[in-house]
Amino acid sequence: MLFTDRDDAGRRLGTELARYAADRPVVLGLPRGGVPVAFHVAHALGAPLDVIVVRKLGVPYQPELAFGAIGEGGVRVISEDIVRRGRLGPRDIASVEQAEQAELARRAARYRAGRPQEDLRGRTVIVVDDGIATGATAAAACQVVRAQGAARVVMAAPVAPPDALGRVGAVADEVVCLSAPPGFSSVGQWYRDFSQTPDEEVVSLLAQSPRRPDPPERAEVEVAVEVEAAGLHLPGDLTLPEGAGAVVVFAHGSGSSRRSPRNRAVAAALNRAGLGTLLFDLLTPAEEADRSNVFDIDTLAARLAAATAWLGTRTTAPPAYFGASTGAAAALAAAASPDSPVHAVVSRGGRPDLAGSRLAGVRAPTLLIVGSEDHRVLALNREAQARLRCENRLELVQGATHLFEEPGALHRVSALAERWFTTHRPPSATR
């Protein structure tokens, strides 16, 4: 595939990436040549455009071998393996990093010309270059973007050699490339016009790209409540943003959804998206002390269903479930009830397999989110998915373990959950 110039390549790549428009992505161009391509991608997706300024950290006696990379905001990605094999000491690392940090700051200031850097936290980020040669710079950019909090990282380029795509694919969630010819010698051979992109053009293109305005502030208040369920009054926190189109009820494996820091982080992201949330304790402190209660799916599901009925007396917004660990099984078991009003279910690192035969009765669209390194739970989720008869999907968070403690992992969970709940609302709740 031969491209006329970077404008032509950007338009073609923008058409290929159109499916990401609904994710409200940020498009980042690798300067300099990647920015003209990214400009057309951002225009096609209606997305904000920014640069991703990355500096590779080269081994002093072999500069082409990178032992890491740095990005804005103090982000640094270091390969401990190469540091060890290269016998690099702290002074070696600090010397290289200091020099590259100065160049990074200079270039970022030059390209942005006073524009603030886009906030990537929790966002889908599309990194664009005019082509990939070895894959080293593209891979470093993806790692830096991930460390800056991106929920999903997509690397996109018009052309690349097949082996480089594999290297980049190891650190990106997805790689989009229009052409991967086997007879690849350089990026420029696939362009009729591959003239150098001056700094002035990068600055001009960024200035022409409108930034997405911040969403309007929503009036939301978290209220401490007592949820009535099975004769108990269980403490909880209810947040209802103004005009909430749905309320997500959280179910945690330990029973303590209300105090789970991971659930609260996801709930905050859902609130910012205009969704209501209810976090409450499925078990009393005394019950939680007995570990066997955590696996009593029947009791957990019954209380979740009762809490959902209680919620229906407080708001007309339709309910959805977000379950973690054994709470995911409780959510699916409750959703399988013939009279369940739940319209969507999301499981985070859950044990949906514990819902057993009730999985076949779930009608609400169900999203299973699992860390790619959580191997045992991943296998159990695959087994459970095979038993579901509703619309369903299994999403892997690359590099994440069971608790999603890795940089950007929980942001990715929040983005996936937000998208699932907002795209699977009942027709009457769609705004």
XYZ file of C-alpha atoms in Angstrom:
431
model
C 0.000 0.000 0.000
C 1.505 3.315 -1.102
C 0.467 6.625 0.480
C 0.560 9.961 -1.317
C 1.657 11.841 1.803
C 0.932 12.025 5.531
C -2.415 13.740 4.909
C -3.517 10.828 2.722
C -2.291 8.327 5.311
C -4.104 10.163 8.110
C -7.419 10.204 6.270
C -7.213 6.496 5.518
C -6.203 5.681 9.079
C -9.033 7.850 10.422
C -11.554 5.812 8.436
C -10.122 2.583 9.858
C -10.274 3.939 13.426
C -13.852 5.277 13.157
C -15.126 2.483 15.421
C -13.371 4.142 18.372
C -15.365 7.377 18.125
C -17.916 6.151 20.681
C -15.100 5.698 23.229
C -14.474 9.465 23.274
C -10.734 8.924 22.813
C -7.773 11.248 22.994
C -5.515 11.151 19.929
C -1.783 11.643 20.478
C 0.660 12.210 17.639
C 4.322 11.276 17.891
C 6.264 14.341 16.777
C 7.090 15.288 14.305
C 5.876 13.145 11.421
C 3.109 11.462 13.378
C 1.279 14.708 14.126
C -0.022 15.396 10.566
C -1.354 11.827 10.454
C -2.869 12.165 13.933
C -4.479 15.480 12.947
C -6.699 13.735 10.388
C -7.426 10.836 12.757
C -8.580 13.261 15.462
C -10.745 15.116 12.933
C -12.374 11.862 11.790
C -13.159 10.825 15.381
C -14.134 14.262 16.679
C -11.410 13.791 19.292
C -8.974 16.173 20.971
C -5.419 16.111 19.603
C -2.215 16.347 21.588
C 1.400 15.268 21.231
C 3.038 12.417 23.106
C 6.605 13.505 23.801
C 8.748 10.514 24.685
C 12.487 10.258 25.136
C 14.168 6.888 25.078
C 16.902 6.304 27.658
C 19.867 4.750 25.884
C 22.643 2.686 27.431
C 25.629 5.100 27.513
C 28.026 2.851 25.581
C 25.268 1.601 23.230
C 22.769 4.498 22.801
C 20.546 2.612 20.347
C 19.757 0.100 23.112
C 17.109 1.650 25.365
C 16.971 0.736 29.028
C 13.804 2.785 29.489
C 11.817 5.824 28.489
C 10.497 8.997 30.091
C 7.411 11.091 29.471
C 5.827 14.243 30.824
C 4.642 14.457 34.388
C 7.659 12.597 35.733
C 6.627 9.322 34.124
C 9.506 6.873 33.709
C 9.487 3.314 32.447
C 12.641 1.340 33.232
C 13.637 -2.150 32.056
C 15.306 -3.645 35.110
C 16.500 -6.530 32.966
C 18.475 -4.278 30.594
C 19.758 -2.218 33.529
C 21.043 -5.392 35.133
C 22.532 -6.856 31.961
C 24.080 -3.506 31.046
C 25.550 -3.176 34.552
C 24.209 0.342 34.816
C 24.627 2.078 38.138
C 22.447 4.823 39.634
C 24.833 7.515 38.352
C 24.656 6.162 34.789
C 20.858 6.148 34.874
C 20.601 9.598 36.468
C 23.021 11.137 33.939
C 21.128 9.856 30.904
C 17.760 10.686 32.402
C 18.770 14.236 33.318
C 19.889 15.003 29.758
C 16.796 13.486 28.166
C 14.453 15.181 30.656
C 15.753 18.582 29.612
C 15.196 17.782 25.924
C 11.729 16.388 26.647
C 10.680 19.566 28.472
C 12.053 21.747 25.673
C 10.198 19.873 22.956
C 6.916 19.683 24.860
C 6.948 23.419 25.521
C 7.816 24.134 21.897
C 5.044 21.972 20.418
C 2.230 22.937 22.785
C 2.987 26.649 22.796
C 1.231 27.164 26.112
C -1.615 24.663 25.641
C -2.106 22.368 28.661
C -1.434 18.662 28.312
C -4.495 16.457 27.840
C -5.519 14.456 30.924
C -5.312 10.780 29.922
C -6.585 9.230 33.145
C -9.308 6.692 32.513
C -9.403 7.499 28.780
C -9.009 5.489 25.608
C -5.841 6.875 24.008
C -4.883 6.392 20.367
C -1.163 6.906 19.754
C -0.435 7.728 16.109
C 2.784 7.775 14.085
C 3.433 8.040 10.357
C 4.940 4.570 10.418
C 6.661 2.056 12.675
C 10.207 0.945 11.901
C 11.681 -1.060 14.787
C 8.768 -0.509 17.171
C 10.993 0.815 19.968
C 9.617 4.366 19.995
C 6.011 3.206 19.545
C 6.351 0.718 22.405
C 7.918 3.359 24.668
C 5.080 5.770 23.859
C 2.470 3.155 24.725
C 4.173 2.392 28.031
C 4.375 6.072 28.949
C 0.714 6.648 28.055
C -0.270 3.665 30.184
C 1.754 5.006 33.101
C -0.034 8.357 32.714
C -3.296 6.586 33.562
C -4.792 5.689 30.165
C -7.457 3.021 30.476
C -6.941 1.627 26.975
C -3.987 2.169 24.659
C -4.306 1.781 20.892
C -1.224 2.173 18.695
C -2.053 3.194 15.127
C 0.171 3.661 12.092
C -0.276 3.492 8.314
C 2.597 1.044 7.749
C 4.964 -1.197 9.725
C 6.979 -4.384 9.322
C 5.247 -7.503 10.712
C 7.873 -8.195 13.394
C 7.596 -4.650 14.814
C 3.831 -5.040 15.191
C 4.426 -7.981 17.491
C 6.749 -5.956 19.738
C 4.289 -3.082 19.988
C 1.372 -5.454 20.513
C 3.021 -6.697 23.691
C 2.503 -3.317 25.393
C -0.608 -1.918 23.633
C -4.176 -3.146 24.020
C -4.555 -3.072 20.252
C -2.421 -2.217 17.243
C -4.090 -0.847 14.106
C -1.957 -0.838 10.962
C -3.157 -0.409 7.389
C -0.255 -2.231 5.776
C 2.404 -4.647 7.061
C 4.440 -5.530 3.958
C 7.082 -8.269 4.295
C 9.552 -6.350 2.107
C 9.966 -3.459 4.556
C 13.177 -1.449 4.662
C 12.036 2.014 5.792
C 8.860 3.985 6.476
C 9.647 6.493 3.740
C 9.561 3.913 0.939
C 5.775 3.666 1.367
C 5.149 7.392 0.769
C 5.411 9.315 -2.475
C 6.067 12.446 -0.427
C 7.883 11.847 2.855
C 9.407 15.264 3.303
C 10.347 16.324 6.818
C 7.670 17.816 9.074
C 8.922 21.091 10.580
C 8.263 22.071 14.171
C 6.141 24.975 12.939
C 3.702 22.576 11.266
C 3.322 20.559 14.473
C 2.534 23.731 16.427
C 0.061 24.896 13.776
C -1.811 21.599 13.600
C -2.177 21.435 17.383
C -3.454 25.020 17.432
C -6.086 24.152 14.801
C -7.435 21.215 16.831
C -10.116 22.239 19.318
C -9.841 20.601 22.720
C -12.881 18.833 24.067
C -14.509 21.067 26.690
C -14.805 19.743 30.185
C -18.216 18.157 30.841
C -20.597 20.328 32.819
C -20.511 19.844 36.543
C -23.303 17.627 37.795
C -25.047 18.206 41.057
C -24.483 15.061 43.056
C -24.709 14.307 46.752
C -23.581 11.176 48.554
C -26.098 10.327 51.251
C -25.587 7.795 54.040
C -28.524 5.384 54.019
C -29.735 2.250 55.745
C -30.755 -0.350 53.206
C -33.615 -2.555 54.331
C -32.979 -6.163 53.356
C -34.153 -9.419 54.925
C -35.152 -7.694 58.157
C -31.768 -5.997 58.480
C -30.737 -2.381 58.163
C -27.452 -2.442 56.246
C -25.359 0.752 56.071
C -24.696 2.199 52.643
C -23.873 5.254 50.562
C -26.250 6.415 47.811
C -25.148 8.937 45.182
C -27.638 10.262 42.640
C -26.246 12.773 40.115
C -28.820 15.149 38.694
C -30.767 13.392 35.936
C -29.132 9.999 36.588
C -30.230 7.572 33.882
C -29.413 4.504 35.969
C -28.208 3.473 39.424
C -25.432 0.903 39.765
C -25.670 -1.277 42.874
C -22.297 -2.632 44.039
C -21.843 -6.109 45.493
C -18.471 -6.993 46.993
C -17.215 -10.449 47.854
C -16.367 -9.599 51.459
C -19.783 -8.005 51.855
C -18.282 -4.554 52.408
C -18.927 -2.743 49.155
C -19.232 0.499 51.093
C -15.578 0.557 52.179
C -13.871 -1.085 49.210
C -11.381 1.507 47.820
C -11.540 -0.095 44.376
C -15.319 -0.023 44.295
C -15.325 3.588 45.458
C -12.895 4.522 42.686
C -15.109 2.892 40.058
C -18.228 4.458 41.590
C -16.657 7.924 41.402
C -15.961 7.421 37.693
C -19.547 6.298 37.109
C -20.850 9.340 39.016
C -18.793 11.625 36.782
C -20.476 9.951 33.808
C -23.899 10.794 35.252
C -24.723 7.378 36.749
C -25.999 6.896 40.265
C -24.372 4.406 42.638
C -25.336 2.491 45.756
C -22.553 0.955 47.828
C -23.726 -0.979 50.866
C -22.608 -3.803 53.128
C -24.153 -7.122 52.154
C -23.056 -8.692 55.448
C -23.075 -7.444 59.026
C -19.684 -7.183 60.803
C -20.452 -10.359 62.742
C -21.401 -12.246 59.590
C -18.333 -11.014 57.761
C -16.103 -12.452 60.483
C -17.256 -15.935 59.418
C -15.492 -16.553 56.095
C -18.094 -19.095 54.984
C -20.700 -16.322 54.685
C -18.691 -14.743 51.867
C -19.458 -17.845 49.781
C -23.151 -18.057 50.729
C -24.310 -16.950 47.286
C -27.998 -17.576 48.029
C -27.970 -15.212 51.018
C -25.925 -12.566 49.210
C -28.200 -12.707 46.156
C -31.347 -12.491 48.268
C -30.067 -9.408 50.078
C -28.990 -7.809 46.819
C -32.452 -8.375 45.367
C -34.059 -6.928 48.505
C -31.751 -3.899 48.326
C -32.744 -3.408 44.701
C -36.421 -3.410 45.682
C -35.653 -0.899 48.453
C -33.817 1.286 45.921
C -36.925 1.257 43.730
C -38.773 3.135 46.475
C -36.145 5.900 46.392
C -35.634 6.516 42.662
C -37.201 5.680 39.315
C -33.771 5.277 37.666
C -33.356 1.664 36.483
C -30.863 -0.465 38.442
C -27.733 -2.251 37.273
C -25.202 -4.416 39.146
C -21.426 -4.195 39.588
C -20.057 -7.262 41.340
C -16.550 -8.101 42.558
C -15.190 -11.458 43.695
C -18.064 -13.594 45.045
C -20.271 -10.516 44.829
C -20.284 -11.062 41.057
C -21.911 -14.450 41.573
C -24.500 -12.843 43.856
C -25.196 -10.169 41.242
C -25.716 -12.732 38.490
C -27.836 -14.963 40.703
C -30.062 -12.005 41.630
C -30.240 -10.885 37.985
C -31.388 -14.384 36.991
C -34.622 -13.962 38.932
C -37.580 -13.798 36.477
C -38.795 -10.514 38.015
C -35.373 -8.838 38.250
C -35.465 -5.208 37.000
C -31.710 -5.136 36.427
C -30.734 -4.077 32.898
C -26.941 -4.641 32.935
C -24.305 -6.479 34.982
C -20.538 -5.936 35.225
C -18.164 -8.282 37.047
C -14.681 -7.155 38.148
C -12.281 -9.972 38.896
C -15.364 -11.916 39.887
C -16.345 -15.505 40.487
C -19.372 -15.773 38.191
C -18.881 -19.533 38.140
C -20.280 -19.660 41.686
C -23.698 -18.656 40.317
C -23.868 -22.190 38.890
C -26.970 -23.190 36.975
C -28.498 -19.743 37.444
C -26.132 -18.317 34.828
C -28.374 -19.623 32.060
C -31.265 -17.563 33.443
C -29.522 -14.184 33.326
C -31.149 -11.892 30.751
C -29.287 -8.640 31.447
C -26.260 -7.943 29.196
C -23.206 -9.021 31.170
C -19.596 -7.835 31.003
C -16.854 -9.907 32.655
C -13.629 -7.961 33.378
C -10.549 -9.959 34.345
C -6.849 -9.171 34.639
C -4.806 -10.958 31.993
C -2.406 -12.188 34.705
C -5.193 -13.460 36.986
C -4.931 -16.872 35.355
C -7.104 -18.989 37.673
C -9.960 -16.485 37.786
C -9.678 -15.981 34.033
C -10.209 -19.705 33.449
C -13.256 -19.683 35.748
C -14.688 -16.674 33.912
C -14.292 -18.401 30.561
C -16.196 -21.389 31.920
C -18.956 -19.146 33.276
C -19.185 -17.188 30.029
C -19.850 -20.396 28.129
C -22.939 -20.938 30.314
C -24.423 -17.486 29.833
C -27.274 -17.171 27.316
C -27.592 -13.376 27.445
C -25.538 -10.817 25.541
C -22.109 -11.025 27.131
C -18.473 -10.111 26.713
C -15.176 -10.964 28.391
C -12.658 -8.092 28.555
C -9.043 -8.559 29.651
C -7.112 -5.764 31.313
C -3.634 -6.402 29.994
C -0.926 -6.844 32.615
C -3.378 -6.697 35.534
C -3.529 -9.166 38.403
C -6.505 -9.981 40.627
C -6.734 -6.650 42.488
C -6.015 -4.420 39.454
C -3.288 -2.615 41.391
C -1.083 -2.024 38.330
C -0.795 1.548 36.909
C -3.864 2.379 34.842
C -5.564 -0.976 35.490
C -8.404 0.329 37.642
C -8.923 3.268 35.278
C -9.391 0.691 32.513
C -11.979 -1.160 34.635
C -13.851 2.108 35.243
C -13.865 3.004 31.541
C -15.111 -0.445 30.530
C -17.855 -0.396 33.171
C -18.950 3.123 32.229
C -19.199 2.190 28.565
C -21.153 -0.992 29.328
C -23.669 0.723 31.601
C -24.181 3.727 29.333
C -24.624 1.657 26.172
C -26.951 -0.892 27.782
C -29.573 1.330 29.358
C -33.260 0.531 28.898
C -34.769 2.545 26.016
C -36.752 4.697 28.421
C -33.519 5.710 30.196
C -31.601 6.721 27.092
C -31.078 10.473 26.956
